[in-house]
């Protein structure tokens, strides 16, 4: 678990310019399945759409990343689904995340953001540190899957 204390000053009001056509729109539930049909997040997509602000990044009419916040009072839980195409554009991904995060945290008056990361992607932890997040407690996630 990673935590960001919002007392830090997050600034920025622009989306970085990139050579390929990349745009950011409001998130739609179908976007996660288009980014990664095998993602654990697919089943939560409709919930994410209604739980707080969320966005999708598009490259040449294809969704490459989706992320948002689940707002719980002054605490927000962040979620994201990022493709390899988006990871190949770290500057765009970083600046867009910083700018949209600052916008939404101010709008909802959030004081703390919590993010869970997958150990399979150790670079996620490094990225969160660069954005000002601090590591919190180590958590183990357990899944219960029913046969339907």
PDB file of C-alpha atoms in Angstrom:
ATOM      1  CA  UNK A   1       0.000   0.000   0.000  1.00  0.00           C
ATOM      2  CA  UNK A   2       1.267   3.458  -0.916  1.00  0.00           C
ATOM      3  CA  UNK A   3      -0.016   6.647   0.607  1.00  0.00           C
ATOM      4  CA  UNK A   4       0.177  10.258  -0.538  1.00  0.00           C
ATOM      5  CA  UNK A   5      -0.285  13.014   2.011  1.00  0.00           C
ATOM      6  CA  UNK A   6      -1.868  15.882   0.115  1.00  0.00           C
ATOM      7  CA  UNK A   7      -0.098  18.526   2.171  1.00  0.00           C
ATOM      8  CA  UNK A   8       2.544  18.341  -0.592  1.00  0.00           C
ATOM      9  CA  UNK A   9       2.020  20.812  -3.405  1.00  0.00           C
ATOM     10  CA  UNK A  10       1.001  19.107  -6.654  1.00  0.00           C
ATOM     11  CA  UNK A  11       1.030  21.661  -9.450  1.00  0.00           C
ATOM     12  CA  UNK A  12       0.586  21.730 -13.182  1.00  0.00           C
ATOM     13  CA  UNK A  13      -2.194  22.590 -15.545  1.00  0.00           C
ATOM     14  CA  UNK A  14      -1.179  21.191 -18.905  1.00  0.00           C
ATOM     15  CA  UNK A  15      -1.239  17.867 -20.635  1.00  0.00           C
ATOM     16  CA  UNK A  16       2.162  17.210 -22.220  1.00  0.00           C
ATOM     17  CA  UNK A  17       2.387  17.438 -25.969  1.00  0.00           C
ATOM     18  CA  UNK A  18       3.228  14.210 -27.760  1.00  0.00           C
ATOM     19  CA  UNK A  19       3.895  13.421 -31.411  1.00  0.00           C
ATOM     20  CA  UNK A  20       1.259  10.733 -31.817  1.00  0.00           C
ATOM     21  CA  UNK A  21      -2.385  11.551 -31.350  1.00  0.00           C
ATOM     22  CA  UNK A  22      -3.066  10.930 -27.665  1.00  0.00           C
ATOM     23  CA  UNK A  23      -6.146  12.224 -25.938  1.00  0.00           C
ATOM     24  CA  UNK A  24      -7.782  11.888 -22.541  1.00  0.00           C
ATOM     25  CA  UNK A  25     -11.516  11.410 -22.077  1.00  0.00           C
ATOM     26  CA  UNK A  26     -13.915  10.480 -19.307  1.00  0.00           C
ATOM     27  CA  UNK A  27     -13.691   6.800 -18.391  1.00  0.00           C
ATOM     28  CA  UNK A  28     -16.271   4.337 -19.692  1.00  0.00           C
ATOM     29  CA  UNK A  29     -16.683   0.874 -18.154  1.00  0.00           C
ATOM     30  CA  UNK A  30     -15.824  -0.885 -21.440  1.00  0.00           C
ATOM     31  CA  UNK A  31     -12.399   0.803 -21.587  1.00  0.00           C
ATOM     32  CA  UNK A  32     -10.663  -1.596 -19.162  1.00  0.00           C
ATOM     33  CA  UNK A  33     -11.610  -4.671 -21.193  1.00  0.00           C
ATOM     34  CA  UNK A  34     -10.331  -2.934 -24.338  1.00  0.00           C
ATOM     35  CA  UNK A  35      -6.997  -2.215 -22.620  1.00  0.00           C
ATOM     36  CA  UNK A  36      -6.543  -5.633 -20.997  1.00  0.00           C
ATOM     37  CA  UNK A  37      -9.350  -8.219 -21.288  1.00  0.00           C
ATOM     38  CA  UNK A  38      -7.620 -10.433 -18.672  1.00  0.00           C
ATOM     39  CA  UNK A  39      -7.314  -7.674 -16.073  1.00  0.00           C
ATOM     40  CA  UNK A  40      -8.712  -8.334 -12.602  1.00  0.00           C
ATOM     41  CA  UNK A  41     -10.283  -4.882 -12.891  1.00  0.00           C
ATOM     42  CA  UNK A  42     -12.708  -5.787 -15.707  1.00  0.00           C
ATOM     43  CA  UNK A  43     -15.325  -7.000 -13.249  1.00  0.00           C
ATOM     44  CA  UNK A  44     -15.081  -3.750 -11.281  1.00  0.00           C
ATOM     45  CA  UNK A  45     -15.323  -1.403 -14.255  1.00  0.00           C
ATOM     46  CA  UNK A  46     -18.936  -0.319 -13.759  1.00  0.00           C
ATOM     47  CA  UNK A  47     -18.286   0.333 -10.072  1.00  0.00           C
ATOM     48  CA  UNK A  48     -15.216   2.430 -10.948  1.00  0.00           C
ATOM     49  CA  UNK A  49     -17.263   4.486 -13.403  1.00  0.00           C
ATOM     50  CA  UNK A  50     -19.662   5.496 -10.641  1.00  0.00           C
ATOM     51  CA  UNK A  51     -17.279   5.681  -7.632  1.00  0.00           C
ATOM     52  CA  UNK A  52     -15.427   8.874  -8.467  1.00  0.00           C
ATOM     53  CA  UNK A  53     -13.536  10.708 -11.186  1.00  0.00           C
ATOM     54  CA  UNK A  54     -11.914   8.496 -13.823  1.00  0.00           C
ATOM     55  CA  UNK A  55     -10.218   9.000 -17.166  1.00  0.00           C
ATOM     56  CA  UNK A  56      -9.078   7.017 -20.195  1.00  0.00           C
ATOM     57  CA  UNK A  57      -6.026   7.846 -22.326  1.00  0.00           C
ATOM     58  CA  UNK A  58      -6.367   7.069 -26.031  1.00  0.00           C
ATOM     59  CA  UNK A  59      -3.689   6.675 -28.684  1.00  0.00           C
ATOM     60  CA  UNK A  60      -4.923   6.698 -32.275  1.00  0.00           C
ATOM     61  CA  UNK A  61      -8.480   5.767 -31.221  1.00  0.00           C
ATOM     62  CA  UNK A  62      -7.335   2.882 -28.991  1.00  0.00           C
ATOM     63  CA  UNK A  63      -7.535   3.050 -25.173  1.00  0.00           C
ATOM     64  CA  UNK A  64      -4.069   2.626 -23.646  1.00  0.00           C
ATOM     65  CA  UNK A  65      -4.667   3.498 -19.975  1.00  0.00           C
ATOM     66  CA  UNK A  66      -7.530   4.080 -17.571  1.00  0.00           C
ATOM     67  CA  UNK A  67      -7.349   5.332 -14.012  1.00  0.00           C
ATOM     68  CA  UNK A  68      -9.455   6.958 -11.378  1.00  0.00           C
ATOM     69  CA  UNK A  69     -10.239   7.548  -7.742  1.00  0.00           C
ATOM     70  CA  UNK A  70     -12.755   5.976  -5.389  1.00  0.00           C
ATOM     71  CA  UNK A  71     -13.678   8.853  -3.124  1.00  0.00           C
ATOM     72  CA  UNK A  72     -14.357   8.022   0.546  1.00  0.00           C
ATOM     73  CA  UNK A  73     -14.617  11.351   2.346  1.00  0.00           C
ATOM     74  CA  UNK A  74     -11.132  12.820   2.707  1.00  0.00           C
ATOM     75  CA  UNK A  75      -9.515   9.567   1.551  1.00  0.00           C
ATOM     76  CA  UNK A  76      -9.312   8.371  -2.047  1.00  0.00           C
ATOM     77  CA  UNK A  77      -8.319   4.936  -3.278  1.00  0.00           C
ATOM     78  CA  UNK A  78      -6.619   5.097  -6.669  1.00  0.00           C
ATOM     79  CA  UNK A  79      -6.936   2.424  -9.346  1.00  0.00           C
ATOM     80  CA  UNK A  80      -5.433   2.061 -12.794  1.00  0.00           C
ATOM     81  CA  UNK A  81      -5.065  -0.205 -15.797  1.00  0.00           C
ATOM     82  CA  UNK A  82      -2.018   0.655 -17.906  1.00  0.00           C
ATOM     83  CA  UNK A  83      -1.026  -0.965 -21.205  1.00  0.00           C
ATOM     84  CA  UNK A  84       2.496  -1.457 -22.524  1.00  0.00           C
ATOM     85  CA  UNK A  85       1.753   1.283 -25.077  1.00  0.00           C
ATOM     86  CA  UNK A  86       1.141   3.736 -22.227  1.00  0.00           C
ATOM     87  CA  UNK A  87       4.219   2.533 -20.321  1.00  0.00           C
ATOM     88  CA  UNK A  88       6.255   3.338 -23.441  1.00  0.00           C
ATOM     89  CA  UNK A  89       5.281   7.019 -22.941  1.00  0.00           C
ATOM     90  CA  UNK A  90       6.395   7.647 -19.366  1.00  0.00           C
ATOM     91  CA  UNK A  91       6.492  11.447 -19.664  1.00  0.00           C
ATOM     92  CA  UNK A  92       2.914  11.608 -20.940  1.00  0.00           C
ATOM     93  CA  UNK A  93       1.747   9.109 -18.324  1.00  0.00           C
ATOM     94  CA  UNK A  94       3.508  10.904 -15.461  1.00  0.00           C
ATOM     95  CA  UNK A  95       2.519  14.494 -16.325  1.00  0.00           C
ATOM     96  CA  UNK A  96      -1.075  13.591 -17.156  1.00  0.00           C
ATOM     97  CA  UNK A  97      -1.425  11.652 -13.903  1.00  0.00           C
ATOM     98  CA  UNK A  98       0.071  14.490 -11.848  1.00  0.00           C
ATOM     99  CA  UNK A  99      -2.165  17.099 -13.466  1.00  0.00           C
ATOM    100  CA  UNK A 100      -5.418  15.156 -13.264  1.00  0.00           C
ATOM    101  CA  UNK A 101      -4.634  13.989  -9.728  1.00  0.00           C
ATOM    102  CA  UNK A 102      -4.051  17.580  -8.593  1.00  0.00           C
ATOM    103  CA  UNK A 103      -7.297  18.690 -10.233  1.00  0.00           C
ATOM    104  CA  UNK A 104      -9.442  15.974  -8.664  1.00  0.00           C
ATOM    105  CA  UNK A 105      -7.826  16.086  -5.220  1.00  0.00           C
ATOM    106  CA  UNK A 106      -8.560  19.805  -5.034  1.00  0.00           C
ATOM    107  CA  UNK A 107     -12.111  19.337  -6.308  1.00  0.00           C
ATOM    108  CA  UNK A 108     -12.966  16.622  -3.760  1.00  0.00           C
ATOM    109  CA  UNK A 109     -10.774  18.067  -0.964  1.00  0.00           C
ATOM    110  CA  UNK A 110      -9.001  14.750  -0.525  1.00  0.00           C
ATOM    111  CA  UNK A 111      -6.236  14.620   2.093  1.00  0.00           C
ATOM    112  CA  UNK A 112      -4.891  11.099   1.527  1.00  0.00           C
ATOM    113  CA  UNK A 113      -4.621   8.869  -1.543  1.00  0.00           C
ATOM    114  CA  UNK A 114      -4.049   5.134  -1.136  1.00  0.00           C
ATOM    115  CA  UNK A 115      -2.705   2.975  -3.968  1.00  0.00           C
ATOM    116  CA  UNK A 116      -2.097  -0.782  -4.000  1.00  0.00           C
ATOM    117  CA  UNK A 117       0.564  -2.086  -6.377  1.00  0.00           C
ATOM    118  CA  UNK A 118       1.260  -5.484  -7.862  1.00  0.00           C
ATOM    119  CA  UNK A 119       4.644  -7.009  -6.981  1.00  0.00           C
ATOM    120  CA  UNK A 120       4.810  -8.201 -10.594  1.00  0.00           C
ATOM    121  CA  UNK A 121       5.419  -4.552 -11.591  1.00  0.00           C
ATOM    122  CA  UNK A 122       8.185  -3.228  -9.312  1.00  0.00           C
ATOM    123  CA  UNK A 123       8.536  -0.125 -11.497  1.00  0.00           C
ATOM    124  CA  UNK A 124       5.103   1.000 -10.219  1.00  0.00           C
ATOM    125  CA  UNK A 125       6.549   1.530  -6.740  1.00  0.00           C
ATOM    126  CA  UNK A 126       9.382   3.656  -8.143  1.00  0.00           C
ATOM    127  CA  UNK A 127       6.914   5.748 -10.125  1.00  0.00           C
ATOM    128  CA  UNK A 128       4.716   6.317  -7.068  1.00  0.00           C
ATOM    129  CA  UNK A 129       7.754   7.458  -5.073  1.00  0.00           C
ATOM    130  CA  UNK A 130       8.614   9.993  -7.798  1.00  0.00           C
ATOM    131  CA  UNK A 131       5.073  11.362  -7.484  1.00  0.00           C
ATOM    132  CA  UNK A 132       5.471  11.852  -3.729  1.00  0.00           C
ATOM    133  CA  UNK A 133       3.823   8.700  -2.400  1.00  0.00           C
ATOM    134  CA  UNK A 134       5.353   6.999   0.614  1.00  0.00           C
ATOM    135  CA  UNK A 135       5.265   3.260   1.203  1.00  0.00           C
ATOM    136  CA  UNK A 136       2.762   2.166   3.817  1.00  0.00           C
ATOM    137  CA  UNK A 137       2.192  -1.230   5.310  1.00  0.00           C
ATOM    138  CA  UNK A 138       2.832  -4.365   3.299  1.00  0.00           C
ATOM    139  CA  UNK A 139      -0.413  -6.089   2.474  1.00  0.00           C
ATOM    140  CA  UNK A 140      -1.162  -9.489   1.029  1.00  0.00           C
ATOM    141  CA  UNK A 141      -4.194  -9.797  -1.199  1.00  0.00           C
ATOM    142  CA  UNK A 142      -6.224 -12.993  -1.060  1.00  0.00           C
ATOM    143  CA  UNK A 143      -8.767 -13.982  -3.685  1.00  0.00           C
ATOM    144  CA  UNK A 144     -11.723 -16.289  -3.306  1.00  0.00           C
ATOM    145  CA  UNK A 145     -13.024 -17.479  -6.658  1.00  0.00           C
ATOM    146  CA  UNK A 146     -16.244 -19.389  -6.873  1.00  0.00           C
ATOM    147  CA  UNK A 147     -17.101 -21.820  -9.586  1.00  0.00           C
ATOM    148  CA  UNK A 148     -20.305 -20.605 -11.207  1.00  0.00           C
TER     149      UNK A 148
END
